[in-house]
Short mmCIF file of C-alpha atoms in Angstrom, two decimals:
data_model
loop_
_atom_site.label_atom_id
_atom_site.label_comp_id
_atom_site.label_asym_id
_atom_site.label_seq_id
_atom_site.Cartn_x
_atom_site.Cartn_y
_atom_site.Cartn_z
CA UNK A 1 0.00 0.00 0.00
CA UNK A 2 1.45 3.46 -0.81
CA UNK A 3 -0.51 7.24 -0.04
CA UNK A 4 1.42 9.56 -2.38
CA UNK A 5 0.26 13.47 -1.10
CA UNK A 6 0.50 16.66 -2.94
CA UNK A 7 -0.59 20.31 -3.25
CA UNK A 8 1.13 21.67 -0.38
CA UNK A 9 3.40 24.81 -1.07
CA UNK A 10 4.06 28.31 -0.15
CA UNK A 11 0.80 30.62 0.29
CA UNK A 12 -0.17 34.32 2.35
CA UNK A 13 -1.98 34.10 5.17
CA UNK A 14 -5.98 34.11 3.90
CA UNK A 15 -4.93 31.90 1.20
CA UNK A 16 -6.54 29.20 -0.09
CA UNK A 17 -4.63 25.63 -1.13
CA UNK A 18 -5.48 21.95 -2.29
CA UNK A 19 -4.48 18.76 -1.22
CA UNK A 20 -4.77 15.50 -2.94
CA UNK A 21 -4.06 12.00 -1.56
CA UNK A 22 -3.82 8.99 -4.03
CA UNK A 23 -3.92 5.36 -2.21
CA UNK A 24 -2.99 2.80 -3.95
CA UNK A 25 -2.12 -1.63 -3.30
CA UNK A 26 -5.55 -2.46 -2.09
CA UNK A 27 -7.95 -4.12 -4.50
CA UNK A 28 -11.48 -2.87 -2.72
CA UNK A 29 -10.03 0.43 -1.42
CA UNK A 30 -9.67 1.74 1.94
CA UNK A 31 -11.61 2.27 5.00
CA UNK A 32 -12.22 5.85 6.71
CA UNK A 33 -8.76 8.27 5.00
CA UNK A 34 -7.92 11.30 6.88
CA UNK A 35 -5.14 14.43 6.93
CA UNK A 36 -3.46 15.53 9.98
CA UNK A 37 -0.48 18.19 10.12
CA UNK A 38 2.17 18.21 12.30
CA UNK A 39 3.72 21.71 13.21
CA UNK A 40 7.63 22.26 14.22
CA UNK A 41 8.32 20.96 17.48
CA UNK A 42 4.58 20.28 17.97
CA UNK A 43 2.80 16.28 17.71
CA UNK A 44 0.94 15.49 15.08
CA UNK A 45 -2.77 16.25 14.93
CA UNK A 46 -5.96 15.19 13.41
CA UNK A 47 -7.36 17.79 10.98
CA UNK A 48 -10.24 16.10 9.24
CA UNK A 49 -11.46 12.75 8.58
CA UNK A 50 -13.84 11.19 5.87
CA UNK A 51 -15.22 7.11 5.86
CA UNK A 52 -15.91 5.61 3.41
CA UNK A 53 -19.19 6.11 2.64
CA UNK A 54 -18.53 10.23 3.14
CA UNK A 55 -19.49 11.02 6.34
CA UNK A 56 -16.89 13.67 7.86
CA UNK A 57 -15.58 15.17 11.13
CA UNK A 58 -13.19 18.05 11.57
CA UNK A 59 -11.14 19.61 13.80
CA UNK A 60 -12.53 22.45 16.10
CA UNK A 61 -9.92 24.75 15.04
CA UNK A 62 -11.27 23.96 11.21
CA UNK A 63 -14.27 26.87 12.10
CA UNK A 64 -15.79 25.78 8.61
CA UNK A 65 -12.34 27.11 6.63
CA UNK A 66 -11.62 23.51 5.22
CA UNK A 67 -13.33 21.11 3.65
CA UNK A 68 -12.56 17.36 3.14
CA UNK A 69 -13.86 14.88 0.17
CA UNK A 70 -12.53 11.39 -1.45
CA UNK A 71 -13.46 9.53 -4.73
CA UNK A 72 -13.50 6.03 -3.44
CA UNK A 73 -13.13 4.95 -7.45
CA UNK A 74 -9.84 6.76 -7.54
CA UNK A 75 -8.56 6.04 -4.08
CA UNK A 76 -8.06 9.81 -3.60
CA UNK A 77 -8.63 11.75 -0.47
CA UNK A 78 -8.64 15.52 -0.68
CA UNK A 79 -8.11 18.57 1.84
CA UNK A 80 -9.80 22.01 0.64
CA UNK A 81 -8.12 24.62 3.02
CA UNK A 82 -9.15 28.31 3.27
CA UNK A 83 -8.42 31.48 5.01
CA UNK A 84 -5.08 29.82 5.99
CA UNK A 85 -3.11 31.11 9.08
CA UNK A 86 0.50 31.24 9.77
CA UNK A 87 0.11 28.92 12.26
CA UNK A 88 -0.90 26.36 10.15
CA UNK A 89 2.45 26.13 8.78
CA UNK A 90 2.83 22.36 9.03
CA UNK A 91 3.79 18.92 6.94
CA UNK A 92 0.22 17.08 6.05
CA UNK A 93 -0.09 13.84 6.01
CA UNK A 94 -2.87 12.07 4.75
CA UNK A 95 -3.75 8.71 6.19
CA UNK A 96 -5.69 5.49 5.16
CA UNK A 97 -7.58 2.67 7.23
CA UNK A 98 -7.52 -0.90 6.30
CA UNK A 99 -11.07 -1.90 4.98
CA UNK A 100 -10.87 -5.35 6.56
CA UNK A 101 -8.89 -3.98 10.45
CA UNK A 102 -9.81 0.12 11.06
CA UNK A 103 -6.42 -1.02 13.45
CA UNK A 104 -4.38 -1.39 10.50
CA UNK A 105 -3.74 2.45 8.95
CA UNK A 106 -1.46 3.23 6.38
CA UNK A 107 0.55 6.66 6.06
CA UNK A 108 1.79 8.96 3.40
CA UNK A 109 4.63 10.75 3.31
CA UNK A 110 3.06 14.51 4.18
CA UNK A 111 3.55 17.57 1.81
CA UNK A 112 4.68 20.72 3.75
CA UNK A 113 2.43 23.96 3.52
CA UNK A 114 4.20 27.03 4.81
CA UNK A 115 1.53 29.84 5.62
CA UNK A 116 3.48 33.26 5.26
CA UNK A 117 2.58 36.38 7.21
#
């Protein structure tokens, strides 16, 4: 199993980016896929989560800015993120759930996003 992210990059504060997620090695796709960040010198968090059949949950310091969707056909999670801060300066990582063991979770290798002020 591989998770190959993307769409992170340099953007001002109040900017908007993209992420995508592909996920890829299992033959009936994956289980609930989610992104978390992890800040400098902070532990990684959860910033939003989608299962399978689309239901979602977010992070209370989301405050509606983000949004979160996957195309199960493609194996692709995505992260919508608005009115960024400079806070949210972080590597994202996307992450993927075994269909068969929600115990067994796969992880990609994060694409940094560096908020300027």
């Amino acid at each position: 199993v591989q998770l190959q992210a993307s769409g992170g990059g340099l953007v001002q504060v109040g900017g908007s980016l993209r992420l995508s997620c592909v996920a890829s090695g299992s033959a009936i796709g994956f289980g609930t896929m989610a992104w978390y960040r992890q800040a400098p010198g902070k532990q990684r968090e959860l910033v939003a989560s989608i299962s399978r059949g689309g239901s979602t949950k977010y992070a209370d310091f989301v405050n509606d800015r983000f949004f979160i969707w996957r195309e199960n056909a493609k194996g692709t999670v995505y992260l919508e993120m608005n009115n960024l801060k400079s806070e949210e300066t972080a590597v994202y990582y996307c992450n993927a759930k075994s269909v068969y063991d929600d115990r067994i979770t796969y992880w990609g290798q994060g694409t940094l996003v560096t908020v300027s002020s």
